[in-house]
Amino acid sequence: MNLRTPLYLLMLAMACSFFTACEDEDPSEDLFSDQIDTSGDDPEGSDPDSEEASNDDSSEEESNSDEGNSNDGSSGESGNSGSDSCTPSNYIFEEEGGVILGELEDSSFSGSWQKQGSGSSAYLRWTGSQYFGDPGNGVVRFKIRITNPGSYRFSWRSSVTIGNNGTEHNDTWLRFPDASDFYATKNNSTIYPKGTGKSPNPNGASADGWFKVYRTGNNTDFKWEAYTSDHDGHIIHADFDSPGIYTMEISARSTGHGVDKFALVRTDLNFNDALGGAMSEITCGD
């Protein structure tokens, strides 16, 4: 009987050892070993695909930003260019060395004033009604800058464009409203426009500070000549006592009178020599 007991105990010990080993194994580890959680491999949770998309978005945003800067720059350049523009309404004819030479078509004109020709052959021609005793119609204004004050002689280059009689359709009104003095001379005679409170006045038409300015002779082609006072031609002058910007005005009188260039030459200079010079510089005013 004592021999059987150890055998029984041995068999019981072997059974307990078997069940203990079974409890230590985890069969789920083998069954789900292909479902390993890899989230820990990327602690920020980034996805290579999403990172590439993020880089694309960043590039697109950078590209749009550059395009916007380019557009802003173009607009700025365009704006600066526009601000430098100058139109005939604010032209200023610059006197230099006591001389101004200008083209009368370089002005802001309208209505029945018509520009004829082109380039150096262009001129202004009045095509409307005649205003023999009524100055101030179809006024065209010119700004001039005087840097050398003094007395200046005026003339213009004009023509008769209707008919073949040089004493008809040959005049236009002229005024310097803010000059220090505006008058005409012949030898020892000095005359002033009517309406200025000064005398004596010219023969024939004049009013409100305007001189009737005409040309003589039967030659109807363009020539430099400007007189006032009928049958007693006086040369026209304007005095400017101080440097500054002054106004010259013309207004319509005779239909078909063509006016091309004008000249203001200080009286201490040779007038004919000055007419052969270059056209004066034009700058832009306000």
Coordinates of C-alpha atoms in Angstrom, one line a residue:
M1 CA 0.0 0.0 0.0
N2 CA 2.9 2.3 0.7
L3 CA 4.1 1.7 -2.8
R4 CA 0.9 2.9 -4.5
T5 CA 0.8 6.3 -2.7
P6 CA 3.9 7.8 -4.2
L7 CA 2.6 6.8 -7.7
Y8 CA -0.7 8.5 -7.0
L9 CA 1.0 11.6 -5.8
L10 CA 3.3 11.6 -8.8
M11 CA 0.4 11.5 -11.2
L12 CA -1.3 14.3 -9.3
A13 CA 1.8 16.6 -9.5
M14 CA 2.1 16.0 -13.2
A15 CA -1.5 17.0 -13.8
C16 CA -1.1 20.3 -11.8
S17 CA 2.0 21.2 -13.7
F18 CA 0.1 20.8 -17.0
F19 CA -2.8 23.1 -16.1
T20 CA -0.4 25.8 -14.7
A21 CA 1.4 26.0 -18.1
C22 CA -1.9 26.4 -19.9
E23 CA -2.9 29.4 -17.8
D24 CA 0.4 31.3 -18.7
E25 CA -0.2 31.1 -22.5
D26 CA -2.2 33.9 -24.3
P27 CA -3.5 32.4 -27.6
S28 CA -4.8 35.8 -28.7
E29 CA -1.2 37.0 -29.3
D30 CA -0.8 34.5 -32.1
L31 CA -4.3 34.9 -33.5
F32 CA -4.1 38.8 -33.9
S33 CA -0.4 39.2 -34.4
D34 CA -1.0 40.7 -37.9
Q35 CA -3.1 43.6 -36.4
I36 CA -0.2 45.4 -34.6
D37 CA -1.0 49.0 -33.7
T38 CA 1.7 51.1 -35.5
S39 CA 0.4 54.5 -34.3
G40 CA 3.3 54.8 -32.0
D41 CA 5.7 54.8 -35.0
D42 CA 4.6 58.4 -35.8
P43 CA 4.1 60.3 -32.5
E44 CA 2.5 63.3 -34.4
G45 CA 0.1 61.1 -36.2
S46 CA 1.3 62.4 -39.6
D47 CA 0.6 60.6 -42.9
P48 CA 3.1 60.8 -45.7
D49 CA 0.2 61.5 -48.1
S50 CA -1.3 64.2 -46.0
E51 CA 2.2 65.7 -45.5
E52 CA 2.7 65.9 -49.3
A53 CA -0.7 67.5 -49.6
S54 CA 0.3 70.0 -47.0
N55 CA 3.4 70.9 -48.9
D56 CA 1.4 71.4 -52.1
D57 CA -1.0 73.7 -50.2
S58 CA 1.9 75.7 -48.9
S59 CA 3.4 76.1 -52.4
E60 CA 0.1 77.2 -53.8
E61 CA -0.4 79.8 -51.1
E62 CA 3.2 81.1 -51.7
S63 CA 2.5 81.3 -55.4
N64 CA -0.7 83.2 -54.8
S65 CA 1.1 85.6 -52.5
D66 CA 3.7 86.4 -55.2
E67 CA 1.0 86.9 -57.8
G68 CA -0.7 89.4 -55.5
N69 CA 2.5 91.4 -55.0
S70 CA 3.1 91.4 -58.8
N71 CA -0.4 92.8 -59.3
D72 CA 0.0 95.5 -56.7
G73 CA 3.3 96.5 -58.3
S74 CA 1.7 96.8 -61.7
S75 CA -1.1 98.9 -60.4
G76 CA 1.3 101.2 -58.6
E77 CA 3.4 101.7 -61.7
S78 CA 0.3 102.4 -63.8
G79 CA -0.9 105.0 -61.2
N80 CA 2.5 106.7 -61.1
S81 CA 2.5 106.9 -64.9
G82 CA -1.0 108.5 -64.9
S83 CA 0.0 111.1 -62.4
D84 CA 2.8 112.4 -64.7
S85 CA 0.4 113.1 -67.6
C86 CA 0.1 116.7 -69.0
T87 CA -2.6 118.1 -71.2
P88 CA -2.7 121.4 -73.2
S89 CA -5.0 122.9 -70.6
N90 CA -2.1 123.1 -68.2
Y91 CA 0.8 123.8 -70.6
I92 CA 3.2 126.5 -69.6
F93 CA 5.4 128.1 -72.2
E94 CA 8.8 128.8 -70.7
E95 CA 10.7 132.0 -71.5
E96 CA 14.4 131.6 -71.8
G97 CA 16.9 134.3 -72.4
G98 CA 14.2 136.8 -73.0
V99 CA 12.4 134.8 -75.7
I100 CA 9.2 132.7 -76.0
L101 CA 8.4 131.0 -79.2
G102 CA 5.2 128.8 -79.2
E103 CA 2.8 127.0 -81.5
L104 CA -0.7 128.4 -81.1
E105 CA -2.2 124.9 -81.7
D106 CA -0.5 123.7 -78.5
S107 CA -3.5 124.8 -76.5
S108 CA -6.9 123.8 -75.2
F109 CA -9.3 125.0 -77.9
S110 CA -12.8 124.0 -78.9
G111 CA -15.9 125.1 -80.9
S112 CA -15.1 126.7 -84.2
W113 CA -11.3 126.8 -83.7
Q114 CA -10.0 124.0 -86.0
K115 CA -6.6 122.6 -86.2
Q116 CA -5.4 122.4 -89.7
G117 CA -2.5 120.4 -91.0
S118 CA -0.1 118.3 -88.8
G119 CA 3.4 118.4 -87.3
S120 CA 5.3 121.6 -88.0
S121 CA 2.7 122.7 -90.6
A122 CA -0.2 122.7 -88.2
Y123 CA -2.0 125.9 -87.2
L124 CA -5.3 127.1 -85.8
R125 CA -8.1 128.5 -88.0
W126 CA -11.3 130.2 -87.0
T127 CA -14.3 128.7 -88.9
G128 CA -17.2 130.3 -87.0
S129 CA -19.0 133.6 -87.1
Q130 CA -17.2 137.0 -87.3
Y131 CA -17.0 139.1 -84.2
F132 CA -15.8 142.5 -85.5
G133 CA -16.8 144.6 -82.5
D134 CA -17.4 141.9 -79.8
P135 CA -14.2 140.4 -78.4
G136 CA -14.3 137.5 -76.0
N137 CA -15.8 134.8 -78.2
G138 CA -14.0 131.5 -78.6
V139 CA -11.3 132.5 -76.1
V140 CA -8.1 130.4 -76.1
R141 CA -5.7 130.9 -73.1
F142 CA -2.0 130.3 -72.9
K143 CA 0.1 130.3 -69.8
I144 CA 3.6 131.8 -70.1
R145 CA 6.4 131.8 -67.5
I146 CA 8.6 134.9 -67.4
T147 CA 12.0 134.6 -65.7
N148 CA 13.6 137.7 -67.2
P149 CA 11.2 140.6 -66.5
G150 CA 11.0 143.5 -68.9
S151 CA 9.3 144.9 -71.9
Y152 CA 8.5 142.3 -74.6
R153 CA 7.4 142.7 -78.2
F154 CA 4.6 140.5 -79.5
S155 CA 4.1 139.0 -83.0
W156 CA 2.6 136.0 -84.6
R157 CA 2.8 134.1 -87.9
S158 CA -0.6 134.1 -89.6
S159 CA -2.3 133.7 -92.9
V160 CA -5.5 134.5 -94.8
T161 CA -7.3 131.3 -95.7
I162 CA -10.3 132.7 -97.5
G163 CA -10.2 134.5 -100.8
N164 CA -7.2 136.4 -102.2
N165 CA -7.5 139.8 -100.5
G166 CA -4.9 140.1 -97.8
T167 CA -6.8 142.9 -96.0
E168 CA -9.9 140.7 -95.3
H169 CA -10.2 137.7 -93.0
N170 CA -6.9 138.8 -91.6
D171 CA -7.3 139.5 -87.8
T172 CA -7.9 138.0 -84.4
W173 CA -8.3 139.6 -80.9
L174 CA -5.4 139.6 -78.4
R175 CA -5.2 140.4 -74.7
F176 CA -2.7 140.0 -71.8
P177 CA -5.1 140.5 -68.8
D178 CA -2.5 140.2 -66.0
A179 CA 0.6 141.8 -67.7
S180 CA 2.0 144.8 -65.9
D181 CA 1.2 146.8 -69.0
F182 CA -0.2 146.1 -72.5
Y183 CA 0.1 148.7 -75.2
A184 CA 1.4 149.4 -78.8
T185 CA 3.9 151.8 -80.2
K186 CA 4.9 153.5 -83.4
N187 CA 7.8 155.9 -83.3
N188 CA 6.9 158.2 -80.4
S189 CA 3.2 157.2 -80.2
T190 CA 1.9 154.8 -77.5
I191 CA -1.7 153.6 -77.5
Y192 CA -3.7 151.4 -75.1
P193 CA -6.7 149.1 -75.6
K194 CA -10.1 150.6 -74.9
G195 CA -11.6 149.6 -71.6
T196 CA -8.4 149.9 -69.6
G197 CA -8.9 153.4 -68.5
K198 CA -5.8 154.5 -70.4
S199 CA -5.5 156.6 -73.5
P200 CA -5.0 157.3 -76.3
N201 CA -6.7 154.3 -77.9
P202 CA -6.3 152.7 -81.3
N203 CA -8.2 153.6 -84.4
G204 CA -11.0 151.2 -85.1
A205 CA -12.2 148.3 -83.0
S206 CA -11.1 147.7 -79.4
A207 CA -12.9 146.8 -76.2
D208 CA -12.4 145.4 -72.7
G209 CA -8.6 145.4 -72.9
W210 CA -8.5 143.6 -76.3
F211 CA -6.5 144.7 -79.3
K212 CA -7.6 143.9 -82.8
V213 CA -4.4 142.4 -84.3
Y214 CA -4.1 142.3 -88.0
R215 CA -1.7 141.7 -90.9
T216 CA -1.2 143.8 -94.0
G217 CA -0.6 143.4 -97.7
N218 CA -2.1 141.3 -100.4
N219 CA 0.1 138.3 -99.8
T220 CA -2.2 135.8 -98.1
D221 CA 0.5 133.2 -97.2
F222 CA 1.9 132.8 -93.7
K223 CA 4.1 135.5 -92.5
W224 CA 5.3 137.1 -89.2
E225 CA 3.4 140.4 -88.8
A226 CA 1.1 141.8 -86.1
Y227 CA -0.2 145.4 -85.9
T228 CA -3.1 147.2 -84.2
S229 CA -4.8 150.5 -85.0
D230 CA -6.5 150.8 -88.4
H231 CA -4.4 152.6 -91.1
D232 CA -1.8 153.5 -88.5
G233 CA -0.1 150.2 -87.6
H234 CA 1.4 150.1 -84.1
I235 CA 3.7 147.3 -82.9
I236 CA 2.3 145.4 -79.8
H237 CA 4.1 145.1 -76.5
A238 CA 3.5 143.6 -73.0
D239 CA 5.5 144.5 -69.9
F240 CA 6.2 142.0 -67.1
D241 CA 7.6 143.7 -64.1
S242 CA 8.4 140.6 -62.1
P243 CA 9.1 136.9 -62.7
G244 CA 6.0 134.7 -62.7
I245 CA 3.3 133.0 -64.7
Y246 CA 1.1 135.2 -66.9
T247 CA -1.8 134.7 -69.3
M248 CA -2.1 135.4 -73.0
E249 CA -5.6 135.2 -74.6
I250 CA -6.8 135.2 -78.1
S251 CA -10.4 135.3 -79.3
A252 CA -12.2 135.0 -82.6
R253 CA -12.7 138.0 -84.9
S254 CA -12.5 137.2 -88.6
T255 CA -13.6 133.9 -90.2
G256 CA -10.7 132.2 -92.0
H257 CA -7.9 133.8 -90.1
G258 CA -5.2 131.2 -89.6
V259 CA -2.7 131.6 -86.7
D260 CA 0.3 129.4 -86.4
K261 CA 3.2 130.6 -84.1
F262 CA 3.6 133.4 -81.6
A263 CA 6.6 135.2 -80.3
L264 CA 7.4 137.3 -77.3
V265 CA 10.9 138.9 -77.4
R266 CA 12.4 141.3 -75.0
T267 CA 12.9 144.6 -76.6
D268 CA 16.7 144.7 -75.8
L269 CA 17.2 141.7 -78.2
N270 CA 17.2 141.5 -82.0
F271 CA 13.7 140.5 -82.8
N272 CA 14.4 138.9 -86.2
D273 CA 17.2 136.8 -84.8
A274 CA 15.0 135.5 -82.1
L275 CA 12.4 134.3 -84.6
G276 CA 15.0 131.9 -86.0
G277 CA 15.4 130.1 -82.7
A278 CA 14.0 126.8 -81.4
M279 CA 10.5 126.5 -80.0
S280 CA 10.3 127.2 -76.3
E281 CA 10.1 124.4 -73.7
I282 CA 6.6 123.5 -72.5
T283 CA 6.2 122.4 -68.9
C284 CA 3.2 121.1 -67.0
G285 CA 1.3 123.4 -64.5
D286 CA -1.5 122.7 -62.1

